[in-house]
mmCIF file of C-alpha atoms in Angstrom:
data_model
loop_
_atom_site.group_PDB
_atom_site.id
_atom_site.type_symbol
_atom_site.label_atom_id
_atom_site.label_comp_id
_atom_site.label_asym_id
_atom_site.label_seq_id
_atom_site.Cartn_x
_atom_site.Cartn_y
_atom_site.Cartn_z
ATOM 1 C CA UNK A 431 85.959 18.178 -234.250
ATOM 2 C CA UNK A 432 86.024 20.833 -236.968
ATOM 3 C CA UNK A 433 84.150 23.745 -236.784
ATOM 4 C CA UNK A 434 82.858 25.842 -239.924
ATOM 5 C CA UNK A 435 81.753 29.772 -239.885
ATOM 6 C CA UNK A 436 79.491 30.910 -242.652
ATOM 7 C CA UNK A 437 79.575 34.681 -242.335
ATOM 8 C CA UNK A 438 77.393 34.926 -244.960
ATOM 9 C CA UNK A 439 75.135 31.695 -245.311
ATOM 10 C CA UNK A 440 72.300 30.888 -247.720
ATOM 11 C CA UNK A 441 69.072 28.926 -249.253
ATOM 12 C CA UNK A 442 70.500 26.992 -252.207
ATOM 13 C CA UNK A 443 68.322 26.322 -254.971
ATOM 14 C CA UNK A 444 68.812 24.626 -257.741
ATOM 15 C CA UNK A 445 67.406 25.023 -260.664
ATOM 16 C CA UNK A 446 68.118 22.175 -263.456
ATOM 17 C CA UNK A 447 67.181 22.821 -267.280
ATOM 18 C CA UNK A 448 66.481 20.363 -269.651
ATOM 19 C CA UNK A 449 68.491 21.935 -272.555
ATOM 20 C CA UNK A 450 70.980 25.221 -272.556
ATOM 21 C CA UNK A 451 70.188 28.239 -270.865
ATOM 22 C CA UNK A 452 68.337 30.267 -273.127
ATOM 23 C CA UNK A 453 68.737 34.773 -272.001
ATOM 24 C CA UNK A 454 65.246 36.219 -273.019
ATOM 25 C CA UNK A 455 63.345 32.789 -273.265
ATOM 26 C CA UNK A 456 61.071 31.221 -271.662
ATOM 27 C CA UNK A 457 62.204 27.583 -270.348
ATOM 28 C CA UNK A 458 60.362 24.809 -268.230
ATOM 29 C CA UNK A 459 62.437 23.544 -265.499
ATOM 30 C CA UNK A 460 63.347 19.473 -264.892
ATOM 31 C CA UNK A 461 63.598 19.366 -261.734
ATOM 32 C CA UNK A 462 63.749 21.845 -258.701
ATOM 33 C CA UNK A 463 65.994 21.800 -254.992
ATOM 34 C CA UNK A 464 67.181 23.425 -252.114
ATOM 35 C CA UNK A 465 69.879 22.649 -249.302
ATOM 36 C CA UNK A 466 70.868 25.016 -246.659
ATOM 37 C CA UNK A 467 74.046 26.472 -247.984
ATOM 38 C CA UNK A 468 77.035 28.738 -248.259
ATOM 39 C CA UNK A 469 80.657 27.067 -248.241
ATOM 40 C CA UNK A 470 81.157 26.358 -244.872
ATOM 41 C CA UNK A 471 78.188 25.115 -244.138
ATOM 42 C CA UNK A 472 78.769 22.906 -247.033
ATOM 43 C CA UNK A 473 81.682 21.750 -245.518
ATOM 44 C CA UNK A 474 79.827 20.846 -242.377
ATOM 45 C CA UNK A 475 77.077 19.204 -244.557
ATOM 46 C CA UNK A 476 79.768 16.683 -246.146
ATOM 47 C CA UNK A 477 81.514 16.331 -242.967
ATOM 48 C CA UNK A 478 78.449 15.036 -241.485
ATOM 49 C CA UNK A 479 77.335 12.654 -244.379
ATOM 50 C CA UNK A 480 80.750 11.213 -243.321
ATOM 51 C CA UNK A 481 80.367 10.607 -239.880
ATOM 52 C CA UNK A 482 82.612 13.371 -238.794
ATOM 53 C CA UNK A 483 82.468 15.456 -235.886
ATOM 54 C CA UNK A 484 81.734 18.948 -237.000
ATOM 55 C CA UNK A 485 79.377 22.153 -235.701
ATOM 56 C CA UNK A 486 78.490 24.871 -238.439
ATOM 57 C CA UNK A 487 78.171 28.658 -236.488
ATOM 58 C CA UNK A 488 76.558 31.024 -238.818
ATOM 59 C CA UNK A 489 73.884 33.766 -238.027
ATOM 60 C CA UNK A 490 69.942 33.335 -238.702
ATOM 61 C CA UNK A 491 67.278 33.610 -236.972
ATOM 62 C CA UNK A 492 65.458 30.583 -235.056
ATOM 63 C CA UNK A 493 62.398 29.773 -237.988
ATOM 64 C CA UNK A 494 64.790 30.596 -240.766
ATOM 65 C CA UNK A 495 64.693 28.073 -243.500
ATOM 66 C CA UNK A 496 68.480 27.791 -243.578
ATOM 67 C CA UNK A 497 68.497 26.524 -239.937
ATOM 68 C CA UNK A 498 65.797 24.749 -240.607
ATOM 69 C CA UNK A 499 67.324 23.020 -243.112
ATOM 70 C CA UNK A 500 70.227 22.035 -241.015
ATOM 71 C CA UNK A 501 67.994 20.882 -238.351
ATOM 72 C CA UNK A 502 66.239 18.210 -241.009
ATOM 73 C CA UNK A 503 69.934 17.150 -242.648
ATOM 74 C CA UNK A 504 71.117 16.168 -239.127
ATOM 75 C CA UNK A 505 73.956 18.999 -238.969
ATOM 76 C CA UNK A 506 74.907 20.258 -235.625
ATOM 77 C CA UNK A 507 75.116 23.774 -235.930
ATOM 78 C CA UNK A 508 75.332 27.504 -233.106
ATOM 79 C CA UNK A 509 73.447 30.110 -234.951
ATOM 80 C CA UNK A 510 74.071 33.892 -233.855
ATOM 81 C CA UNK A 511 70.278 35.373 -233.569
ATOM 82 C CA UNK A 512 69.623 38.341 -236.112
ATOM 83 C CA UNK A 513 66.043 39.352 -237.331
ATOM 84 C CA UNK A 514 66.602 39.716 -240.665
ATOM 85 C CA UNK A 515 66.357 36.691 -243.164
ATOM 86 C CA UNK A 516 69.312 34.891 -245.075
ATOM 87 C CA UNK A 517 69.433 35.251 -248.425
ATOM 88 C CA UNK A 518 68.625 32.987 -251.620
ATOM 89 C CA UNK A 519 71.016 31.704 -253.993
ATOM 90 C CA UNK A 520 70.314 30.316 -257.398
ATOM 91 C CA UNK A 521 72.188 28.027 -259.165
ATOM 92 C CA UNK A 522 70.369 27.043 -263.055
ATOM 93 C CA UNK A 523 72.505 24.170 -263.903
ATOM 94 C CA UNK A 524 72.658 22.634 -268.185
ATOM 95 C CA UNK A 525 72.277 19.022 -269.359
ATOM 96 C CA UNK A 526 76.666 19.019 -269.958
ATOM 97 C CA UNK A 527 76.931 20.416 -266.539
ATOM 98 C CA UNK A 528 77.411 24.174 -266.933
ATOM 99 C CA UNK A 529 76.234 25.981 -263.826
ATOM 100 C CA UNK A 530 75.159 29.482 -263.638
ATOM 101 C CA UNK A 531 74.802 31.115 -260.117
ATOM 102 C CA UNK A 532 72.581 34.103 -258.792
ATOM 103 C CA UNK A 533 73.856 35.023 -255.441
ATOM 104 C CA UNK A 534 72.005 37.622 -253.194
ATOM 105 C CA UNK A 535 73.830 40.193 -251.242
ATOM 106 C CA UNK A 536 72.591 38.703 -247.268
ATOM 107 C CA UNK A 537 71.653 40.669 -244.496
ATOM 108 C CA UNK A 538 73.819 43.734 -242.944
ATOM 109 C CA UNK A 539 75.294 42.346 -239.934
ATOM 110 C CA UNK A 540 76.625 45.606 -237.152
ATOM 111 C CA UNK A 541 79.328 46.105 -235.473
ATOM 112 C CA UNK A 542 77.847 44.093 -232.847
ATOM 113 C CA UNK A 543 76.550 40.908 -234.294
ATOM 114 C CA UNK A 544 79.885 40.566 -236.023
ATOM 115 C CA UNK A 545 81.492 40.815 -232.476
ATOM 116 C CA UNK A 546 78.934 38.232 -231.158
ATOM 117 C CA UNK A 547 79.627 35.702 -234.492
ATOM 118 C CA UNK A 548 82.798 35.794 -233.167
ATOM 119 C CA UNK A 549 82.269 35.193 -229.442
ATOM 120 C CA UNK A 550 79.833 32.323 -230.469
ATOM 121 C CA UNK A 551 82.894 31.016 -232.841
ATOM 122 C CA UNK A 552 85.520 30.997 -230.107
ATOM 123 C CA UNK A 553 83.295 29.269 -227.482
ATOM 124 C CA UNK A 554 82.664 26.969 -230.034
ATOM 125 C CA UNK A 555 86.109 25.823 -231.583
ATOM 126 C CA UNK A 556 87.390 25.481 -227.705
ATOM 127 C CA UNK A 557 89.212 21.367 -228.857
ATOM 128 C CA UNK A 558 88.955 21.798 -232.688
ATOM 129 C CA UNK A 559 90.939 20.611 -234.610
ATOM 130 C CA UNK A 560 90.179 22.547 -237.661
ATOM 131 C CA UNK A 561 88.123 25.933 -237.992
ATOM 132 C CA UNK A 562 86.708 26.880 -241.196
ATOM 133 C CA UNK A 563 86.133 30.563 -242.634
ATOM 134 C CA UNK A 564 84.599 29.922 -245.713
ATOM 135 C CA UNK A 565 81.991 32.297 -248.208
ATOM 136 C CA UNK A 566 81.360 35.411 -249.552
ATOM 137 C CA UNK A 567 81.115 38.165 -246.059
ATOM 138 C CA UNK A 568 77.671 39.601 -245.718
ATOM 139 C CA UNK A 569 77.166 43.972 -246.617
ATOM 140 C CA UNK A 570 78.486 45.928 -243.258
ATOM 141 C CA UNK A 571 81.640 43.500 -242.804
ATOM 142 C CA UNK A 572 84.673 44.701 -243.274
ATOM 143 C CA UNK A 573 87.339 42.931 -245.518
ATOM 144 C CA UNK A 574 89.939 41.892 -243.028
ATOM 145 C CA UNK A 575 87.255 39.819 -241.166
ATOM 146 C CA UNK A 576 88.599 36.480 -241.437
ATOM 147 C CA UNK A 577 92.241 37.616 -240.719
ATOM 148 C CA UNK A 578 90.562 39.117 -237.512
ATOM 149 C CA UNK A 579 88.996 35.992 -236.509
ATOM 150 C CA UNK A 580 92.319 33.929 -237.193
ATOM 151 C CA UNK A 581 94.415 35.922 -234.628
ATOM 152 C CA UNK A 582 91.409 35.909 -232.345
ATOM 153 C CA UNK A 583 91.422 32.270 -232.454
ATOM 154 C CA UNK A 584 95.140 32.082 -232.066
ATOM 155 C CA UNK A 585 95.219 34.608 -229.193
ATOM 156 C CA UNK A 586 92.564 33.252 -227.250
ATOM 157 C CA UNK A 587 93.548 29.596 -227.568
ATOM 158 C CA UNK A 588 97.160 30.499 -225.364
ATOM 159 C CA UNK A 589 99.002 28.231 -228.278
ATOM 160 C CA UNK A 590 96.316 25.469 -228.637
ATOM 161 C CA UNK A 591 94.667 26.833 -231.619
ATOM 162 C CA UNK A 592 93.162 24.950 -234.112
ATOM 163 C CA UNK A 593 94.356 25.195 -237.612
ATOM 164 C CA UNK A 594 92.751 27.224 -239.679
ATOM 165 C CA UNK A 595 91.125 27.068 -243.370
ATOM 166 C CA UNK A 596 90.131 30.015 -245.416
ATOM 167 C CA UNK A 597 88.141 29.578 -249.001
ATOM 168 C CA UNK A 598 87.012 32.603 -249.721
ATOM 169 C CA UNK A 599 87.078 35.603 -253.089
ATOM 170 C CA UNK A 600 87.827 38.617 -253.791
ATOM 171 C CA UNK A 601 88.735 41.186 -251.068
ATOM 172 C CA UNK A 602 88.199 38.879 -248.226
ATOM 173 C CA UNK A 603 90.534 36.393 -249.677
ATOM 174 C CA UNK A 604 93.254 39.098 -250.595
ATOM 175 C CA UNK A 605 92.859 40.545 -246.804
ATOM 176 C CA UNK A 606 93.157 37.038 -245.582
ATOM 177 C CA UNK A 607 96.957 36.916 -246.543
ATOM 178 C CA UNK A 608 97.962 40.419 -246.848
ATOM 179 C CA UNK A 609 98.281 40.896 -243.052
ATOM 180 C CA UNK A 610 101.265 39.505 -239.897
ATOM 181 C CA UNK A 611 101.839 36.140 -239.533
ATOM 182 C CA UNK A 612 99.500 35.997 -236.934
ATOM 183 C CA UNK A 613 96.755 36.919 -239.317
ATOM 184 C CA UNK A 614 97.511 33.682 -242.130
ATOM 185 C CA UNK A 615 95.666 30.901 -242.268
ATOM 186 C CA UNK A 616 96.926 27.296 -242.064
ATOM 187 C CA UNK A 617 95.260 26.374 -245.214
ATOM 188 C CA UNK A 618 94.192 28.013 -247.935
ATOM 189 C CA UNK A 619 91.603 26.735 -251.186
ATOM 190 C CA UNK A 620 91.516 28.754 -253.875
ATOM 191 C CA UNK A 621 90.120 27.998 -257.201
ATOM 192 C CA UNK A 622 92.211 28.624 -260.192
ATOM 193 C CA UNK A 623 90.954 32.121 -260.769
ATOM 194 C CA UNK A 624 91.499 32.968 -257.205
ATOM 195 C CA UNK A 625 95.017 31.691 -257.366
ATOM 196 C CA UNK A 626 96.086 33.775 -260.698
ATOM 197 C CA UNK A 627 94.802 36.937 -258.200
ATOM 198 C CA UNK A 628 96.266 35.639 -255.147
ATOM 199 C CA UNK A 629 99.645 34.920 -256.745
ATOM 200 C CA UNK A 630 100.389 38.456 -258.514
ATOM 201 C CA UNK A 631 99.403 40.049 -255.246
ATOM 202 C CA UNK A 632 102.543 37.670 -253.407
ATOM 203 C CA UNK A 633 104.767 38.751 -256.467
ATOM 204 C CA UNK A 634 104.685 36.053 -258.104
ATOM 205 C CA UNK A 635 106.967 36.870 -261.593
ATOM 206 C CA UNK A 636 104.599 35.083 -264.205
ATOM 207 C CA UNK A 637 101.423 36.273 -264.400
ATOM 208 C CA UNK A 638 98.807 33.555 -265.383
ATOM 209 C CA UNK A 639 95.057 33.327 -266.285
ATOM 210 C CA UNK A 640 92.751 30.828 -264.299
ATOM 211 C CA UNK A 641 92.645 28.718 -268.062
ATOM 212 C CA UNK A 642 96.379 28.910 -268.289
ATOM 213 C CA UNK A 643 96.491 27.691 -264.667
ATOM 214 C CA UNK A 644 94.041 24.983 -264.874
ATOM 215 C CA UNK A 645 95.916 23.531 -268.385
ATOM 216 C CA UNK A 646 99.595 23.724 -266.893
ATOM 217 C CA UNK A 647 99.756 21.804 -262.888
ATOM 218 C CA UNK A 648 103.658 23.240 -263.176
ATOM 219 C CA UNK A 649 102.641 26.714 -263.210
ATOM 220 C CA UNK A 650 99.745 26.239 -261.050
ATOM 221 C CA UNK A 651 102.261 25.035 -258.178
ATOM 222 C CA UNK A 652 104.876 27.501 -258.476
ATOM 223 C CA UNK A 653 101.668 30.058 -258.557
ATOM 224 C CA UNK A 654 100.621 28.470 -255.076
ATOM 225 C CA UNK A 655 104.249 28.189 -254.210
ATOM 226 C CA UNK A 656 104.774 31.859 -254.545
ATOM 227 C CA UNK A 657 101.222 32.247 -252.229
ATOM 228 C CA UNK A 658 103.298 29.752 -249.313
ATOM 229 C CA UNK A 659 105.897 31.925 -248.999
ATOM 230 C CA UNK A 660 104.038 34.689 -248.062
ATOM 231 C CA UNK A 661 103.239 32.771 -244.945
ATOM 232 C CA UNK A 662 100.414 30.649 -245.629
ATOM 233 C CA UNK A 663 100.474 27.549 -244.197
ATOM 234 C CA UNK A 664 99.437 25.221 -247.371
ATOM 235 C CA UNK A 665 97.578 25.943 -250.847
ATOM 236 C CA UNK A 666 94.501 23.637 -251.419
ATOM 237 C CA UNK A 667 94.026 24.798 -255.338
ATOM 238 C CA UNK A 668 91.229 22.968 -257.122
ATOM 239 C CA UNK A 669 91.526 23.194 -261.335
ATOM 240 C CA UNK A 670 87.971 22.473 -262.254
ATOM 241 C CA UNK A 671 87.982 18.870 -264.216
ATOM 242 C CA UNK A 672 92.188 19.188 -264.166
ATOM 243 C CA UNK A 673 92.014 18.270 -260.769
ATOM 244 C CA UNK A 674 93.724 19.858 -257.527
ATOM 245 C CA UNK A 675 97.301 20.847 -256.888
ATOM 246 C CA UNK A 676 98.403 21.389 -253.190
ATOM 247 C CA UNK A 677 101.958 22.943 -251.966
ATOM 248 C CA UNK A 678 103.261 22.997 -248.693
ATOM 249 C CA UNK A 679 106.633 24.140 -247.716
ATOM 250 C CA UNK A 680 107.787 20.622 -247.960
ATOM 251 C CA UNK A 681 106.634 19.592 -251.405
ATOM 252 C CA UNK A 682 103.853 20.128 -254.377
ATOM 253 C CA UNK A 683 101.726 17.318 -255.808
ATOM 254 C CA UNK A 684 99.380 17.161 -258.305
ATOM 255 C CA UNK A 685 95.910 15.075 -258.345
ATOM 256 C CA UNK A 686 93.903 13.585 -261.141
ATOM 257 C CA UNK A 687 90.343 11.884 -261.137
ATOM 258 C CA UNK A 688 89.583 9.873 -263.913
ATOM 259 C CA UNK A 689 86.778 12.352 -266.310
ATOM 260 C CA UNK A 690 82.758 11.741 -264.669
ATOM 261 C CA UNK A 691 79.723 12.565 -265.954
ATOM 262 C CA UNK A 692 79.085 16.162 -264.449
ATOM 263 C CA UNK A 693 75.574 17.025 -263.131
ATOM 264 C CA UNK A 694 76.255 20.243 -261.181
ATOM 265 C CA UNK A 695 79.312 21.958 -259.960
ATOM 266 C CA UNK A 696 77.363 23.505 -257.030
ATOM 267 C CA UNK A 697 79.680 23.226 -254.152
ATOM 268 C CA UNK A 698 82.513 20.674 -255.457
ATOM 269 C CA UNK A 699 85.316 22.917 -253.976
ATOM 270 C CA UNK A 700 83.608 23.002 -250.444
ATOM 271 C CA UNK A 701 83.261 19.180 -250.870
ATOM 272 C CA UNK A 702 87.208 18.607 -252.066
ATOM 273 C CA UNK A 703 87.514 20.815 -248.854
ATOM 274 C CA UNK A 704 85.665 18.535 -247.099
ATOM 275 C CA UNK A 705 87.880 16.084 -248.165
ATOM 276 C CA UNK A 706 90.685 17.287 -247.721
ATOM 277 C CA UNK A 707 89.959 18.003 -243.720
ATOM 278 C CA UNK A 708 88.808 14.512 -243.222
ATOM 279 C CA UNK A 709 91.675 13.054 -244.247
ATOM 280 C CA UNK A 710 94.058 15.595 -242.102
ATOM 281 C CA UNK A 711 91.580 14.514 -239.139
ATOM 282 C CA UNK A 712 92.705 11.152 -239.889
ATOM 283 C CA UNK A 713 96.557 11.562 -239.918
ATOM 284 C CA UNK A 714 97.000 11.150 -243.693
ATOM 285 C CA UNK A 715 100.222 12.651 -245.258
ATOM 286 C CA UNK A 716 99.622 15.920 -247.061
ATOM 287 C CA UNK A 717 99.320 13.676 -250.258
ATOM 288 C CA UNK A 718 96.664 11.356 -249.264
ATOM 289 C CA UNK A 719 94.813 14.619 -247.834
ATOM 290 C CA UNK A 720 95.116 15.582 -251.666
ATOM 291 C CA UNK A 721 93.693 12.373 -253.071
ATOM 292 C CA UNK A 722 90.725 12.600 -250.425
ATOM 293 C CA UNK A 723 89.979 16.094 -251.971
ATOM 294 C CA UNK A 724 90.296 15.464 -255.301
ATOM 295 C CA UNK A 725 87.818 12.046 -255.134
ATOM 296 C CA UNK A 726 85.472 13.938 -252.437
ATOM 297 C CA UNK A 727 85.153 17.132 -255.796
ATOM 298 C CA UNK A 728 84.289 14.567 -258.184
ATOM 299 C CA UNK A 729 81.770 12.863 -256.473
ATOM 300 C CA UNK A 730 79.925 16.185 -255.548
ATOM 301 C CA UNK A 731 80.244 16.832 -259.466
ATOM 302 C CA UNK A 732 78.994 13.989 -260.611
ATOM 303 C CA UNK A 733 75.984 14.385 -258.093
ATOM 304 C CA UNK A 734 72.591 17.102 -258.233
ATOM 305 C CA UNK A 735 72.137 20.581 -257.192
ATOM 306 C CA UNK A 736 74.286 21.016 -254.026
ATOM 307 C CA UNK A 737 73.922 17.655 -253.128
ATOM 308 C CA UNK A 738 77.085 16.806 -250.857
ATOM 309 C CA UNK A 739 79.161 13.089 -251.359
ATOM 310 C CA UNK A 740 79.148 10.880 -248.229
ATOM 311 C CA UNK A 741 82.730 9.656 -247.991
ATOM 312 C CA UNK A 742 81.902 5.735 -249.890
ATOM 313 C CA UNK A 743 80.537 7.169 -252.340
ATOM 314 C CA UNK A 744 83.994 8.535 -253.458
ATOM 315 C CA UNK A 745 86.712 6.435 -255.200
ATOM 316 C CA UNK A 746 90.008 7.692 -254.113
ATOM 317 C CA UNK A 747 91.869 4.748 -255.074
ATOM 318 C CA UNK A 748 91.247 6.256 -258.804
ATOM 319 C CA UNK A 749 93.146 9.575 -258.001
ATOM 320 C CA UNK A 750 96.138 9.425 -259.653
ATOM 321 C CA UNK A 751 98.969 11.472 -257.461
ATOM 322 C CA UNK A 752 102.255 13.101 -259.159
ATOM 323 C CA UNK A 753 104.904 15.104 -257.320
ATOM 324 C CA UNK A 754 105.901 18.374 -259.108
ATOM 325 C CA UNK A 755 108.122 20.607 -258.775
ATOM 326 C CA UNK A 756 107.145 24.196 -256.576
ATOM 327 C CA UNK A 757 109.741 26.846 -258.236
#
């Protein structure tokens, strides 16, 4: 079983254009969708087109088109009850695959509801084996939330805990390994932006840009190297079309899909996550985990809007894995 929490979940539409994205113009659009959204409930989503075990807990109220949503794609999900409605996203995505995204701000959660999330959260994950913290963290929530919910799920599970994923930006990610020990997450999947940030906040001596990181896998693995000995766990770090690099404190590998035909980027990293965790739930070694990931991101790519790759449609035996060197 894994369990997802979407702090901060969404309405995902997609809007597709029929040439580039024109600022001032007027433009007819191709083709129009919507999925219930927000990254872990993307992860959930993919889980599920796999036939893996998973519940999404996210707030929203009971006729709100995000649950509703869920309720129609078959995902098994415990939704905190608030009043106020979940917010829209929109992603306009260009014939060559460029994707711009529009994402709303979400509903104030208090004091309170937060509390509750995280009451629902802990019932839930009792015999997970994973627990995903994943998105953007709604106006009213403080920073440190997922580092909060990590040593609530450690402290409450008396040494049984599940391991824990964060993919997250910005502050929340930054609070998310800036506290104890008992505050890090197990996993961690940053993008190549997020990684530059995370690893000159660990120290790490050579400063890089997301574009330097994505071009050179070396750097990009001693730049998640540097983020592992801070005390996460593992560093999931997707490169866009370069692929994924992960480091653990036992090795660093780098993974390769052969170049697809990309149709929108909407949610590739939460389906290489996705990937990733099914392949953990299955025993694979850390490097298989990283071929799952890599094959599960370029399916999503390759596929519409937010649309989410079921596990055959993915060809991992085209991932191409090479060990490299962490320091």
């Amino acid at each position: 079983m894994i369990v997802t929490l979407t702090a901060n979940p969404s309405l995902d539409r997609t809007v597709a254009l029929p040439s580039p994205l024109l600022r001032g113009e007027v433009q007819r659009a191709v083709s129009v969708s919507q999925e219930s959204g927000g990254k872990g409930v993307n992860v959930s989503r993919a889980l599920v087109a796999s036939g893996l075990e998973t519940v999404a807990v996210l707030p929203g109220g009971d006729s709100d088109p995000v649950l509703a949503g869920l309720r129609e794609g078959g995902v098994p999900f415990a939704a905190l009850p608030i009043h106020e409605p979940l917010r829209t996203n929109v992603a306009l995505t260009e014939p060559d695959g460029t994707t711009t995204k529009i994402n709303e701000p979400g509903p104030i959660l208090s004091e309170d509801q937060q509390e509750a999330l995280i009451g629902l959260l802990l019932e839930r994950s009792r015999g997970a084996s994973w627990v995903v913290l994943a998105g953007s963290l709604p106006p009213g929530v403080p920073a440190d939330f997922y580092a909060t919910v990590t040593r609530r799920l450690r402290s409450t599970n008396d040494g049984a805990a599940p391991r824990i994923a964060v993919d997250s930006s910005g502050a929340p990610l930054a609070a998310a390994v800036s506290g104890d020990a008992a505050g890090m997450p197990d996993l961690l999947k940053p993008n190549a932006e997020e990684l530059a940030e995370l690893a000159a906040a660990a120290g790490f001596a050579t400063a890089s840009t997301a574009d330097e990181l994505e071009a050179d896998p070396e750097a990009a693995a001693a730049a998640a190297a540097a983020v592992v000995r801070s005390g996460v766990g593992a560093v999931l770090a997707t490169l866009g079309s370069k692929g994924a690099v992960l480091v653990t404190s036992d090795g660093a590998w780098l993974a390769t899909h052969p170049p697809v035909k990309a149709v929108s980027t909407v949610g590739a990293g939460d389906s290489s996550l996705a990937g990733y965790l099914l392949a953990s739930s299955q025993g694979a070694a850390p490097a298989d985990c990283l071929r799952q990931a890599v094959a599960h991101g370029a399916a999503a790519a390759s596929l519409p809007g937010s649309t989410v790759p079921a596990v055959h449609q993915t060809t991992p035996d085209a991932v191409t894995i090479t060990a490299l060197r962490k320091d």
